[in-house]
Short mmCIF file of C-alpha atoms and ligand atoms in Angstrom, two decimals:
data_model
loop_
_atom_site.label_atom_id
_atom_site.label_comp_id
_atom_site.label_asym_id
_atom_site.label_seq_id
_atom_site.Cartn_x
_atom_site.Cartn_y
_atom_site.Cartn_z
CA MET A 1 84.57 -56.62 51.15
CA SER A 2 87.51 -59.03 51.23
CA GLU A 3 87.10 -62.77 51.07
CA HIS A 4 87.46 -64.34 54.35
CA LEU A 5 90.14 -66.84 53.85
CA ILE A 6 90.36 -67.28 57.58
CA THR A 7 87.26 -67.73 59.54
CA PRO A 8 86.46 -68.87 63.08
CA GLU A 9 84.63 -72.18 63.34
CA ALA A 10 82.07 -73.13 65.97
CA VAL A 11 83.56 -75.13 68.79
CA GLY A 12 82.51 -78.62 68.76
CA ALA A 13 82.09 -80.93 71.73
CA PRO A 14 84.59 -80.46 74.48
CA THR A 15 87.39 -82.70 74.15
CA ALA A 16 89.64 -84.39 76.79
CA HIS A 17 91.92 -81.97 78.81
CA CYS A 18 95.23 -81.85 77.10
CA ALA A 19 98.46 -81.89 78.93
CA SER A 20 99.90 -78.94 77.21
CA CYS A 21 96.70 -76.90 77.66
CA PRO A 22 97.65 -73.36 78.09
CA ILE A 23 94.89 -72.38 80.48
CA TYR A 24 96.68 -72.64 83.92
CA ASN A 25 94.34 -70.27 85.86
CA SER A 26 91.31 -72.57 85.94
CA ALA A 27 90.74 -72.31 89.69
CA GLN A 28 90.34 -68.43 89.58
CA LEU A 29 88.20 -68.77 86.48
CA VAL A 30 85.83 -71.20 88.12
CA LYS A 31 85.59 -68.74 91.13
CA LEU A 32 84.55 -66.10 88.49
CA GLY A 33 82.00 -68.45 87.14
CA ILE A 34 83.78 -69.55 83.98
CA ASP A 35 83.78 -73.02 82.81
CA ILE A 36 86.74 -73.50 80.50
CA THR A 37 86.44 -77.36 79.94
CA GLY A 38 87.34 -78.10 76.45
CA TYR A 39 89.10 -74.76 75.70
CA ASP A 40 92.84 -73.92 75.20
CA TYR A 41 92.67 -70.20 75.67
CA VAL A 42 90.44 -67.47 77.32
CA VAL A 43 89.95 -64.14 75.56
CA ALA A 44 88.32 -61.29 77.13
CA LEU A 45 86.55 -58.40 75.16
CA ALA A 46 86.80 -55.05 76.75
CA GLY A 47 85.92 -51.49 75.50
CA ASN A 48 84.11 -48.31 76.08
CA PRO A 49 80.39 -48.51 75.71
CA ASN A 50 79.11 -48.49 72.03
CA THR A 51 82.45 -49.30 70.44
CA GLY A 52 81.11 -52.41 68.62
CA LYS A 53 82.14 -54.98 71.31
CA SER A 54 78.98 -57.16 70.76
CA THR A 55 79.44 -56.81 67.05
CA VAL A 56 83.03 -58.15 67.39
CA PHE A 57 81.76 -60.64 69.57
CA ASN A 58 79.21 -61.90 67.16
CA ALA A 59 81.59 -61.79 64.34
CA LEU A 60 83.96 -64.17 66.24
CA THR A 61 81.42 -66.67 67.85
CA GLY A 62 78.54 -66.58 65.48
CA LEU A 63 75.75 -68.44 67.07
CA ARG A 64 77.89 -70.24 69.51
CA GLN A 65 77.23 -68.16 72.41
CA HIS A 66 74.97 -67.85 75.52
CA THR A 67 74.21 -65.04 77.94
CA GLY A 68 73.75 -65.01 81.66
CA ASN A 69 74.92 -62.91 84.61
CA TRP A 70 78.33 -62.54 86.22
CA SER A 71 78.20 -64.58 89.46
CA GLY A 72 76.60 -62.65 92.25
CA LYS A 73 76.12 -59.58 90.24
CA THR A 74 73.26 -58.21 88.09
CA VAL A 75 75.68 -57.40 85.25
CA SER A 76 74.89 -59.40 82.26
CA ARG A 77 77.42 -61.44 80.55
CA ALA A 78 77.82 -63.00 77.05
CA GLU A 79 80.18 -65.90 76.47
CA GLY A 80 80.98 -67.90 73.38
CA GLY A 81 83.57 -69.80 71.69
CA PHE A 82 85.47 -70.23 68.44
CA ARG A 83 88.18 -72.33 66.92
CA PHE A 84 91.10 -71.02 65.04
CA ARG A 85 94.29 -72.82 63.85
CA GLU A 86 93.49 -75.85 65.80
CA ARG A 87 93.02 -74.14 69.18
CA ARG A 88 89.79 -73.51 70.86
CA TYR A 89 89.13 -70.14 72.47
CA LYS A 90 86.46 -69.09 75.00
CA LEU A 91 85.42 -65.57 74.56
CA LEU A 92 83.90 -63.31 77.21
CA ASP A 93 82.24 -60.14 76.65
CA LEU A 94 83.11 -57.81 79.58
CA PRO A 95 81.00 -54.79 80.44
CA GLY A 96 81.56 -51.72 78.43
CA THR A 97 83.34 -49.18 80.54
CA TYR A 98 85.45 -46.05 80.25
CA SER A 99 87.68 -47.11 82.97
CA LEU A 100 88.74 -49.83 85.26
CA LEU A 101 89.39 -47.77 88.31
CA SER A 102 86.12 -46.21 89.41
CA THR A 103 83.55 -47.78 91.67
CA SER A 104 80.77 -48.86 89.44
CA THR A 105 79.88 -52.57 89.33
CA ASP A 106 80.63 -52.74 85.64
CA GLU A 107 84.03 -51.50 86.09
CA GLU A 108 84.58 -53.91 89.01
CA VAL A 109 83.45 -56.94 86.96
CA ALA A 110 85.69 -55.90 84.08
CA ARG A 111 88.68 -55.15 86.30
CA ASP A 112 88.28 -58.21 88.36
CA PHE A 113 88.13 -60.53 85.23
CA ILE A 114 91.25 -59.13 83.73
CA LEU A 115 93.30 -58.98 87.06
CA PHE A 116 92.05 -62.24 88.59
CA GLY A 117 90.85 -64.26 85.61
CA ARG A 118 94.11 -63.57 83.79
CA PRO A 119 92.74 -63.96 80.26
CA ASP A 120 95.23 -65.36 77.84
CA VAL A 121 94.26 -62.21 75.65
CA THR A 122 92.28 -59.20 76.36
CA VAL A 123 90.98 -57.64 73.19
CA VAL A 124 90.25 -53.84 73.73
CA VAL A 125 87.86 -52.68 71.15
CA VAL A 126 88.41 -48.95 70.51
CA ASP A 127 86.35 -46.49 68.52
CA ALA A 128 88.54 -44.94 65.62
CA THR A 129 86.34 -41.91 65.67
CA ARG A 130 87.01 -41.17 69.22
CA LEU A 131 90.49 -42.49 69.66
CA GLU A 132 91.63 -40.05 72.35
CA ARG A 133 88.81 -40.97 74.68
CA ASN A 134 89.23 -44.61 74.07
CA LEU A 135 92.82 -44.91 74.68
CA ASN A 136 92.26 -44.07 78.39
CA LEU A 137 90.83 -47.58 78.91
CA ALA A 138 93.36 -49.24 76.44
CA LEU A 139 96.17 -47.80 78.67
CA GLN A 140 94.60 -48.90 81.87
CA VAL A 141 94.24 -52.49 80.55
CA LEU A 142 97.89 -52.41 79.40
CA ALA A 143 98.74 -51.47 82.96
CA ILE A 144 97.32 -54.69 84.13
CA THR A 145 98.17 -57.16 81.43
CA GLU A 146 100.58 -57.25 78.71
CA ARG A 147 98.58 -59.91 76.78
CA VAL A 148 96.52 -57.36 74.75
CA VAL A 149 95.34 -56.92 71.16
CA VAL A 150 93.69 -53.52 70.25
CA ALA A 151 90.76 -53.86 67.92
CA LEU A 152 90.65 -50.54 66.25
CA ASN A 153 86.92 -50.61 65.15
CA LEU A 154 84.67 -48.34 63.27
CA VAL A 155 87.43 -47.37 60.70
CA ASP A 156 84.61 -47.21 58.05
CA GLU A 157 82.84 -44.55 60.22
CA ALA A 158 86.20 -42.89 60.77
CA ARG A 159 86.95 -42.70 57.03
CA ARG A 160 83.56 -41.00 56.40
CA HIS A 161 84.68 -38.33 58.79
CA GLY A 162 87.94 -37.94 56.97
CA ILE A 163 89.84 -39.55 60.00
CA GLU A 164 92.52 -42.12 58.95
CA VAL A 165 94.27 -43.80 61.96
CA ASP A 166 97.84 -44.85 61.46
CA ALA A 167 97.45 -48.35 63.10
CA ARG A 168 101.08 -49.16 62.49
CA SER A 169 102.33 -46.26 64.49
CA LEU A 170 99.76 -46.98 67.08
CA THR A 171 101.00 -50.60 67.24
CA ARG A 172 104.64 -49.31 67.87
CA ASP A 173 103.43 -46.80 70.28
CA LEU A 174 101.17 -49.15 72.36
CA GLY A 175 103.63 -52.23 72.06
CA VAL A 176 100.70 -54.53 71.10
CA PRO A 177 98.95 -55.34 67.80
CA VAL A 178 96.47 -52.82 66.67
CA VAL A 179 94.11 -54.19 64.17
CA PRO A 180 91.83 -51.91 62.01
CA MET A 181 88.37 -53.33 61.63
CA ALA A 182 84.83 -52.66 60.45
CA ALA A 183 83.34 -55.39 62.43
CA ARG A 184 79.77 -54.81 61.17
CA ARG A 185 80.94 -55.66 57.58
CA GLY A 186 83.21 -58.31 58.84
CA GLU A 187 86.39 -56.43 57.89
CA GLY A 188 89.42 -57.06 59.88
CA VAL A 189 88.14 -60.23 61.48
CA PRO A 190 90.73 -62.56 60.02
CA GLU A 191 93.48 -60.16 61.01
CA LEU A 192 92.04 -59.87 64.54
CA LEU A 193 91.81 -63.69 65.01
CA ALA A 194 95.54 -64.01 63.67
CA ALA A 195 96.72 -61.30 66.27
CA VAL A 196 94.78 -63.04 69.10
CA ALA A 197 96.22 -66.36 68.25
CA ASP A 198 99.75 -64.95 68.06
CA VAL A 199 99.65 -63.06 71.48
CA ALA A 200 97.90 -66.10 73.09
CA SER A 201 100.68 -68.48 71.94
CA GLY A 202 103.40 -65.98 72.71
CA ALA A 203 104.55 -65.73 69.09
CA TYR A 204 103.90 -62.19 69.30
CA PRO A 205 105.85 -60.70 72.17
CA THR A 206 104.21 -57.65 73.30
CA ARG A 207 105.86 -54.46 75.08
CA PRO A 208 102.96 -52.82 76.61
CA ARG A 209 103.12 -48.94 76.78
CA ARG A 210 103.24 -48.05 80.58
CA LEU A 211 102.81 -44.49 81.46
CA PRO A 212 105.57 -42.92 83.64
CA LEU A 213 104.47 -41.20 86.90
CA ARG A 214 105.06 -37.42 86.73
CA ASP A 215 105.28 -36.95 90.57
CA PRO A 216 108.69 -38.05 91.97
CA GLU A 217 107.32 -38.48 95.33
CA ILE A 218 104.68 -41.02 94.10
CA GLU A 219 107.41 -42.55 91.97
CA ARG A 220 109.48 -43.21 95.10
CA ALA A 221 106.47 -44.67 96.99
CA VAL A 222 105.74 -47.09 94.01
CA ALA A 223 109.42 -47.99 93.68
CA ALA A 224 109.50 -48.80 97.42
CA LEU A 225 106.30 -50.90 97.43
CA THR A 226 106.74 -52.77 94.04
CA PRO A 227 109.37 -55.15 95.09
CA GLN A 228 107.52 -56.10 98.27
CA ILE A 229 104.46 -56.98 96.14
CA GLU A 230 106.69 -58.99 93.87
CA ALA A 231 108.30 -60.73 96.75
CA ALA A 232 104.79 -61.59 98.10
CA PHE A 233 103.44 -62.63 94.77
CA PRO A 234 106.16 -64.12 92.61
CA GLY A 235 105.52 -63.83 88.94
CA LEU A 236 102.75 -61.40 89.35
CA PRO A 237 102.55 -59.41 86.05
CA ASN A 238 101.38 -56.14 87.44
CA ALA A 239 102.85 -55.49 90.71
CA ARG A 240 103.48 -51.80 89.76
CA TRP A 241 99.99 -51.24 89.11
CA VAL A 242 98.96 -53.08 92.27
CA ALA A 243 101.37 -50.79 94.13
CA LEU A 244 99.67 -47.83 92.62
CA ARG A 245 96.28 -48.98 93.56
CA LEU A 246 97.31 -49.57 97.05
CA LEU A 247 98.80 -46.13 97.35
CA ASP A 248 95.57 -44.68 95.93
CA GLY A 249 93.63 -46.40 98.72
CA ASP A 250 91.78 -49.00 96.67
CA GLU A 251 90.05 -51.21 99.18
CA SER A 252 89.14 -54.09 96.88
CA ILE A 253 92.84 -54.41 95.81
CA ALA A 254 94.02 -54.23 99.49
CA ARG A 255 91.58 -57.07 100.24
CA ALA A 256 92.98 -59.07 97.41
CA VAL A 257 96.64 -58.54 98.55
CA ALA A 258 95.51 -59.45 102.14
CA ASP A 259 93.51 -62.72 101.34
CA GLY A 260 95.80 -63.91 98.61
CA THR A 261 93.28 -63.73 95.76
CA LEU A 262 95.69 -61.61 93.78
CA GLY A 263 98.41 -64.38 93.76
CA ALA A 264 96.15 -67.45 93.48
CA ALA A 265 96.52 -67.08 89.53
CA VAL A 266 100.24 -67.23 89.84
CA ALA A 267 100.81 -70.82 90.52
CA PRO A 268 102.46 -72.75 87.72
CA PRO A 269 100.51 -75.31 85.85
CA PRO A 270 100.47 -78.76 87.61
CA LEU A 271 102.95 -81.10 85.94
CA PRO A 272 101.21 -83.98 84.15
CA VAL A 273 101.85 -87.10 86.23
CA ALA A 274 103.75 -89.80 84.34
CA ALA A 275 101.78 -93.00 84.06
CA MET B 1 83.10 -19.90 87.26
CA THR B 2 82.01 -23.58 87.14
CA LEU B 3 80.54 -25.83 84.51
CA ALA B 4 77.17 -25.59 86.34
CA ASP B 5 77.04 -21.82 85.54
CA LEU B 6 77.18 -22.21 81.69
CA PRO B 7 74.07 -21.53 79.67
CA LEU B 8 72.93 -23.92 76.97
CA GLY B 9 74.96 -23.90 73.87
CA ALA B 10 78.07 -22.27 75.68
CA ARG B 11 81.64 -23.69 75.32
CA ALA B 12 84.35 -23.65 78.05
CA GLN B 13 87.72 -24.86 78.83
CA VAL B 14 88.38 -26.95 82.00
CA LEU B 15 90.80 -25.04 84.42
CA ALA B 16 90.52 -27.32 87.46
CA LEU B 17 88.83 -30.19 88.99
CA GLY B 18 87.51 -30.16 92.47
CA GLY B 19 86.40 -33.14 94.74
CA ALA B 20 88.53 -36.13 95.70
CA GLY B 21 88.92 -39.82 95.41
CA ALA B 22 86.39 -41.76 93.41
CA GLU B 23 84.27 -38.77 92.62
CA ARG B 24 87.28 -36.97 91.08
CA ARG B 25 88.46 -40.15 89.36
CA ARG B 26 84.98 -40.48 87.79
CA LEU B 27 85.30 -37.11 86.07
CA LEU B 28 88.83 -37.92 84.92
CA ASP B 29 87.65 -41.19 83.51
CA LEU B 30 84.94 -39.46 81.54
CA GLY B 31 87.70 -37.42 79.80
CA ILE B 32 87.27 -34.35 81.89
CA LEU B 33 90.98 -32.97 82.56
CA PRO B 34 92.25 -29.52 82.75
CA GLY B 35 92.44 -28.15 79.21
CA THR B 36 89.47 -30.13 78.04
CA VAL B 37 86.93 -28.28 76.16
CA ILE B 38 83.25 -29.02 76.99
CA SER B 39 80.01 -27.64 75.57
CA VAL B 40 76.53 -27.59 77.04
CA GLU B 41 74.21 -29.76 74.71
CA SER B 42 70.98 -29.92 76.55
CA ARG B 43 69.33 -29.73 79.96
CA SER B 44 66.64 -32.12 81.16
CA PRO B 45 63.17 -30.49 81.77
CA LEU B 46 63.91 -29.98 85.64
CA GLY B 47 67.39 -28.42 85.02
CA ASP B 48 69.27 -31.34 86.28
CA PRO B 49 71.15 -33.37 85.07
CA THR B 50 72.63 -31.56 81.98
CA ALA B 51 74.22 -33.21 78.92
CA TYR B 52 77.70 -31.99 77.98
CA ARG B 53 79.77 -32.78 74.91
CA VAL B 54 83.23 -33.97 75.94
CA ARG B 55 85.76 -35.36 73.53
CA ASP B 56 82.93 -36.27 70.98
CA THR B 57 80.81 -37.97 73.40
CA VAL B 58 77.70 -36.63 75.11
CA ILE B 59 77.71 -37.29 78.96
CA ALA B 60 75.27 -36.45 81.64
CA LEU B 61 76.43 -34.68 84.86
CA ARG B 62 74.47 -33.77 87.91
CA ARG B 63 74.58 -30.15 88.99
CA GLU B 64 76.70 -30.87 91.99
CA GLN B 65 79.33 -32.68 89.81
CA ALA B 66 79.32 -29.81 87.25
CA ALA B 67 79.74 -27.43 90.04
CA ARG B 68 83.00 -29.07 90.97
CA ILE B 69 84.65 -28.27 87.54
CA THR B 70 86.24 -24.78 87.36
CA VAL B 71 86.05 -23.57 83.67
CA ARG B 72 86.89 -20.46 81.65
CA SER B 73 83.97 -19.55 79.24
CA GLU B 74 85.22 -19.68 75.58
CA ILE B 75 82.46 -17.97 73.70
N1 LIG C 1 79.80 -48.29 60.88
C1 LIG C 1 79.94 -49.18 61.78
N2 LIG C 1 79.11 -49.53 62.76
C2 LIG C 1 79.48 -50.49 63.62
C3 LIG C 1 80.68 -51.17 63.50
N3 LIG C 1 80.64 -51.99 64.53
C4 LIG C 1 79.64 -51.83 65.36
N4 LIG C 1 78.83 -50.88 64.64
C5 LIG C 1 77.54 -50.33 65.12
O1 LIG C 1 77.61 -49.64 66.38
C6 LIG C 1 76.59 -49.92 67.27
C7 LIG C 1 77.02 -50.40 68.54
O2 LIG C 1 77.53 -51.65 68.36
P1 LIG C 1 77.53 -52.74 69.58
O3 LIG C 1 78.15 -53.87 69.06
O4 LIG C 1 76.26 -52.99 70.08
O5 LIG C 1 78.53 -51.94 70.62
P2 LIG C 1 78.83 -52.34 72.20
O6 LIG C 1 77.96 -51.46 73.06
O7 LIG C 1 80.24 -51.92 72.34
O8 LIG C 1 78.61 -53.80 72.35
C8 LIG C 1 75.61 -50.77 66.56
O9 LIG C 1 74.72 -49.90 65.91
C9 LIG C 1 76.54 -51.34 65.54
O10 LIG C 1 75.82 -51.84 64.38
C10 LIG C 1 81.58 -50.92 62.49
O11 LIG C 1 82.54 -51.55 62.34
N5 LIG C 1 81.12 -50.00 61.54
MG1 LIG C 2 77.34 -54.61 73.85
#
């Protein structure tokens, strides 16, 4: 195993809120039950069940973590923190799911957090031995947010099966960093931290792969609806996805559009008041 | 024939998915699409649900779900 030249450090006591704090979505996060006091960035961990999400979580946060439930839900939640390159990151482990579209509570929790919580980075942990299956969720996440890093985990297991994943091509195809990892052995952790930091700060401009619709009729409907959603929610990063969900009859998204929950995250950060 | 008709150990290719809305979506999210190859892994003592291998992962489907999946037996 390689030397860890870069390691996450435990987060110390919360410091005063900084004026240049990148987190601008605190109201929505508070509504989702997340306290971001003392943190610069929020990072969510998504992934299919059993891809090593908890292992990645532990590798990043060490013992600085606690567990509870998502507010109002019986779905358990782990949260923790780490510090990297002078920035403090809050990390949330989302429920393991195959999708963000179906009706299970787990999927709703994961989807709502990415959609309304607007994490600065969503790390999608994928299983290198089952890439085809895992990319379904990765592409769904990319449809909602462009701030994504793919943690290509279990590469040791894949190697044992004679599978070598070309992470560089996958990075190009998905338009976001893909970091090969064997999280249980700590391999790839420094590289994951660097990728998360670069996407969080904007130093790595992502170009998320978004799938075209094959049905011209649906494409026309989406093209008609998307600008209306953009007009209602200026700056919304996923108007096209919202349009598709509305056309699909997704009631919870329709509610979020009607009551404004969808747009609450869009407000620009309050300007620091000059003394 | 449908997935529910397959005996233990059989393999089949998905031809079509029935159902609509969330039920259909669920099957798609589990990786079951036209063209997907599925094998029958094991059946619970009462015959329902049945465990199927789909894209290298074993998933359990109830009989009524499996009956919505039209397949062509491969072996
Ligand atoms: N070989 C190998 N096993 C791993 C790796 N990461 C996690 N695991 C194992 O995979 C299993 C599931 O891991 P876990 O973190 O609980 O997955 P989760 O369900 O996604 O949270 C556990 O037995 C882990 O020890 C890895 O990089 N390589
Ligand atoms: Mg876990």
